[in-house]
PDB file of C-alpha atoms in Angstrom:
ATOM      1  CA  MET A   1      24.460  68.844 150.410  1.00  0.00           C
ATOM      2  CA  CYS A   2      24.981  65.097 150.813  1.00  0.00           C
ATOM      3  CA  SER A   3      22.442  62.584 149.478  1.00  0.00           C
ATOM      4  CA  SER A   4      21.069  61.771 152.956  1.00  0.00           C
ATOM      5  CA  ASP A   5      20.357  65.478 153.531  1.00  0.00           C
ATOM      6  CA  LEU A   6      18.573  65.653 150.181  1.00  0.00           C
ATOM      7  CA  ALA A   7      16.520  62.558 150.998  1.00  0.00           C
ATOM      8  CA  ARG A   8      15.558  64.030 154.365  1.00  0.00           C
ATOM      9  CA  THR A   9      14.412  67.311 152.777  1.00  0.00           C
ATOM     10  CA  LEU A  10      12.259  65.272 150.371  1.00  0.00           C
ATOM     11  CA  GLY A  11      10.540  63.545 153.298  1.00  0.00           C
ATOM     12  CA  TYR A  12      12.408  60.214 153.360  1.00  0.00           C
ATOM     13  CA  ARG A  13      13.092  58.840 156.849  1.00  0.00           C
ATOM     14  CA  PHE A  14      14.956  55.720 157.987  1.00  0.00           C
ATOM     15  CA  ARG A  15      12.973  54.176 160.853  1.00  0.00           C
ATOM     16  CA  GLY A  16      15.368  51.408 161.917  1.00  0.00           C
ATOM     17  CA  TYR A  17      15.294  47.664 161.389  1.00  0.00           C
ATOM     18  CA  ARG A  18      14.325  44.381 162.985  1.00  0.00           C
ATOM     19  CA  PHE A  19      15.704  40.852 162.560  1.00  0.00           C
ATOM     20  CA  ASP A  20      13.916  37.670 161.496  1.00  0.00           C
ATOM     21  CA  GLU A  21      14.654  34.245 162.994  1.00  0.00           C
ATOM     22  CA  HIS A  22      17.729  33.890 160.724  1.00  0.00           C
ATOM     23  CA  ARG A  23      19.080  37.299 161.821  1.00  0.00           C
ATOM     24  CA  ARG A  24      18.303  38.865 158.415  1.00  0.00           C
ATOM     25  CA  PRO A  25      17.221  42.493 158.756  1.00  0.00           C
ATOM     26  CA  THR A  26      13.975  44.048 157.657  1.00  0.00           C
ATOM     27  CA  PHE A  27      14.515  47.766 157.077  1.00  0.00           C
ATOM     28  CA  LEU A  28      11.818  50.276 157.963  1.00  0.00           C
ATOM     29  CA  TYR A  29      11.334  53.544 156.052  1.00  0.00           C
ATOM     30  CA  ALA A  30       8.847  56.364 155.894  1.00  0.00           C
ATOM     31  CA  VAL A  31       8.223  58.482 152.823  1.00  0.00           C
ATOM     32  CA  GLY A  32       5.864  61.198 153.924  1.00  0.00           C
ATOM     33  CA  ASP A  33       2.947  59.281 155.470  1.00  0.00           C
ATOM     34  CA  ALA A  34       3.824  56.024 153.671  1.00  0.00           C
ATOM     35  CA  GLN A  35       5.350  53.266 155.810  1.00  0.00           C
ATOM     36  CA  ILE A  36       7.647  50.931 153.841  1.00  0.00           C
ATOM     37  CA  THR A  37       9.402  47.728 154.894  1.00  0.00           C
ATOM     38  CA  GLU A  38      12.211  46.072 152.935  1.00  0.00           C
ATOM     39  CA  HIS A  39      13.378  42.513 153.480  1.00  0.00           C
ATOM     40  CA  GLN A  40      16.289  40.959 151.568  1.00  0.00           C
ATOM     41  CA  GLU A  41      16.908  37.248 151.244  1.00  0.00           C
ATOM     42  CA  PRO A  42      19.550  35.250 149.340  1.00  0.00           C
ATOM     43  CA  VAL A  43      18.061  32.279 147.477  1.00  0.00           C
ATOM     44  CA  THR A  44      19.068  29.813 144.765  1.00  0.00           C
ATOM     45  CA  ARG A  45      16.940  29.681 141.615  1.00  0.00           C
ATOM     46  CA  ASP A  46      17.783  27.621 138.549  1.00  0.00           C
ATOM     47  CA  GLY A  47      21.273  27.020 139.962  1.00  0.00           C
ATOM     48  CA  GLN A  48      22.004  30.736 140.371  1.00  0.00           C
ATOM     49  CA  ALA A  49      22.455  32.799 143.510  1.00  0.00           C
ATOM     50  CA  VAL A  50      19.742  35.456 143.599  1.00  0.00           C
ATOM     51  CA  LEU A  51      19.133  38.320 145.987  1.00  0.00           C
ATOM     52  CA  VAL A  52      15.400  38.846 146.486  1.00  0.00           C
ATOM     53  CA  ARG A  53      14.210  42.203 147.826  1.00  0.00           C
ATOM     54  CA  ARG A  54      10.619  42.526 149.037  1.00  0.00           C
ATOM     55  CA  LEU A  55       9.218  45.979 149.650  1.00  0.00           C
ATOM     56  CA  SER A  56       5.833  46.307 151.304  1.00  0.00           C
ATOM     57  CA  CYS A  57       4.034  49.619 151.256  1.00  0.00           C
ATOM     58  CA  GLY A  58       1.490  50.459 153.939  1.00  0.00           C
ATOM     59  CA  ASP A  59      -2.101  51.466 153.399  1.00  0.00           C
ATOM     60  CA  SER A  60      -1.290  55.199 153.319  1.00  0.00           C
ATOM     61  CA  THR A  61       1.039  55.105 150.315  1.00  0.00           C
ATOM     62  CA  PRO A  62       0.326  58.153 148.105  1.00  0.00           C
ATOM     63  CA  ASP A  63      -0.284  57.980 144.378  1.00  0.00           C
ATOM     64  CA  GLY A  64       2.737  58.865 142.275  1.00  0.00           C
ATOM     65  CA  LEU A  65       5.317  57.126 144.501  1.00  0.00           C
ATOM     66  CA  TYR A  66       7.847  54.994 142.586  1.00  0.00           C
ATOM     67  CA  PHE A  67      10.590  52.540 143.548  1.00  0.00           C
ATOM     68  CA  ARG A  68      13.781  52.949 141.491  1.00  0.00           C
ATOM     69  CA  ALA A  69      14.856  49.340 140.916  1.00  0.00           C
ATOM     70  CA  ALA A  70      17.906  50.157 138.755  1.00  0.00           C
ATOM     71  CA  ALA A  71      19.774  52.982 137.066  1.00  0.00           C
ATOM     72  CA  GLY A  72      22.314  52.824 134.257  1.00  0.00           C
ATOM     73  CA  LYS A  73      22.355  51.396 130.760  1.00  0.00           C
ATOM     74  CA  ILE A  74      19.276  49.167 130.888  1.00  0.00           C
ATOM     75  CA  THR A  75      18.179  46.712 128.214  1.00  0.00           C
ATOM     76  CA  GLU A  76      14.821  44.958 128.432  1.00  0.00           C
ATOM     77  CA  GLN A  77      15.007  41.180 127.953  1.00  0.00           C
ATOM     78  CA  ALA A  78      12.552  38.283 127.804  1.00  0.00           C
ATOM     79  CA  ASP A  79      10.320  37.186 130.702  1.00  0.00           C
ATOM     80  CA  GLY A  80      10.443  40.555 132.477  1.00  0.00           C
ATOM     81  CA  TRP A  81      14.226  40.627 132.976  1.00  0.00           C
ATOM     82  CA  TYR A  82      16.372  43.735 132.517  1.00  0.00           C
ATOM     83  CA  GLN A  83      20.136  43.762 131.867  1.00  0.00           C
ATOM     84  CA  VAL A  84      21.883  46.621 133.722  1.00  0.00           C
ATOM     85  CA  ASN A  85      25.255  47.976 132.530  1.00  0.00           C
ATOM     86  CA  ASN A  86      25.995  44.560 130.983  1.00  0.00           C
ATOM     87  CA  GLU A  87      26.933  43.506 134.541  1.00  0.00           C
ATOM     88  CA  TRP A  88      23.802  42.239 136.279  1.00  0.00           C
ATOM     89  CA  ARG A  89      20.154  41.410 135.672  1.00  0.00           C
ATOM     90  CA  THR A  90      16.991  42.192 137.551  1.00  0.00           C
ATOM     91  CA  ARG A  91      13.326  41.284 137.388  1.00  0.00           C
ATOM     92  CA  VAL A  92      10.578  43.091 139.258  1.00  0.00           C
ATOM     93  CA  ARG A  93       7.140  41.781 140.147  1.00  0.00           C
ATOM     94  CA  SER A  94       4.409  44.076 141.394  1.00  0.00           C
ATOM     95  CA  THR A  95       0.858  45.114 140.713  1.00  0.00           C
ATOM     96  CA  GLY A  96       2.124  48.088 138.688  1.00  0.00           C
ATOM     97  CA  LYS A  97       3.974  47.787 135.380  1.00  0.00           C
ATOM     98  CA  PRO A  98       7.673  48.812 135.522  1.00  0.00           C
ATOM     99  CA  LEU A  99       8.690  51.599 133.177  1.00  0.00           C
ATOM    100  CA  LEU A 100      11.989  52.821 131.774  1.00  0.00           C
ATOM    101  CA  ARG A 101      12.699  56.536 132.025  1.00  0.00           C
ATOM    102  CA  THR A 102      15.636  58.108 130.213  1.00  0.00           C
ATOM    103  CA  GLN A 103      17.717  60.590 132.221  1.00  0.00           C
ATOM    104  CA  GLY A 104      20.546  61.981 130.107  1.00  0.00           C
ATOM    105  CA  ASP A 105      22.662  59.073 128.826  1.00  0.00           C
ATOM    106  CA  ARG A 106      21.178  56.459 131.168  1.00  0.00           C
ATOM    107  CA  GLN A 107      17.835  54.953 132.125  1.00  0.00           C
ATOM    108  CA  GLU A 108      16.004  54.352 135.366  1.00  0.00           C
ATOM    109  CA  LEU A 109      13.805  51.311 135.957  1.00  0.00           C
ATOM    110  CA  LEU A 110      10.846  52.650 137.943  1.00  0.00           C
ATOM    111  CA  VAL A 111       8.100  50.614 139.585  1.00  0.00           C
ATOM    112  CA  PRO A 112       4.862  52.187 140.852  1.00  0.00           C
ATOM    113  CA  ALA A 113       4.732  51.795 144.640  1.00  0.00           C
ATOM    114  CA  SER A 114       1.384  53.441 145.173  1.00  0.00           C
ATOM    115  CA  GLY A 115      -1.779  51.659 146.160  1.00  0.00           C
ATOM    116  CA  LYS A 116      -2.877  50.300 149.488  1.00  0.00           C
ATOM    117  CA  ASN A 117      -0.628  47.531 150.821  1.00  0.00           C
ATOM    118  CA  SER A 118       1.261  47.099 147.546  1.00  0.00           C
ATOM    119  CA  VAL A 119       4.201  44.674 147.402  1.00  0.00           C
ATOM    120  CA  ILE A 120       7.216  44.858 145.102  1.00  0.00           C
ATOM    121  CA  GLU A 121       9.549  41.893 144.666  1.00  0.00           C
ATOM    122  CA  GLN A 122      12.888  42.411 142.930  1.00  0.00           C
ATOM    123  CA  GLU A 123      15.269  39.625 141.938  1.00  0.00           C
ATOM    124  CA  ILE A 124      18.929  40.535 141.354  1.00  0.00           C
ATOM    125  CA  VAL A 125      21.391  38.181 139.626  1.00  0.00           C
ATOM    126  CA  TRP A 126      25.094  38.895 139.035  1.00  0.00           C
TER     127      TRP A 126
END
């Protein structure tokens, strides 16, 4: 079974995309009854190129839904940053506190996505 088949059996559905005025896509997903949008934007912060992902969850997002922001060898750093595989860094802002879960010899950085109209913002720096 390929990963898209597994995602489909778990209730994940890709619902298409739309473009903003700069032709950047906003992706649309459904997870069960939850409607999720994801917009990505390249920005410059403190002289570094940063990819910012914004996920917005609709008002029917069920409790217990998490966004996996990263997977690999993850080290927590100062100011909410996480180093991933000694290759890139990420920081996540949301109403829920991110948590690290160990799966075998690696970790997953999970962010609660539940709650009405919750927003998750992830910064990625290489």
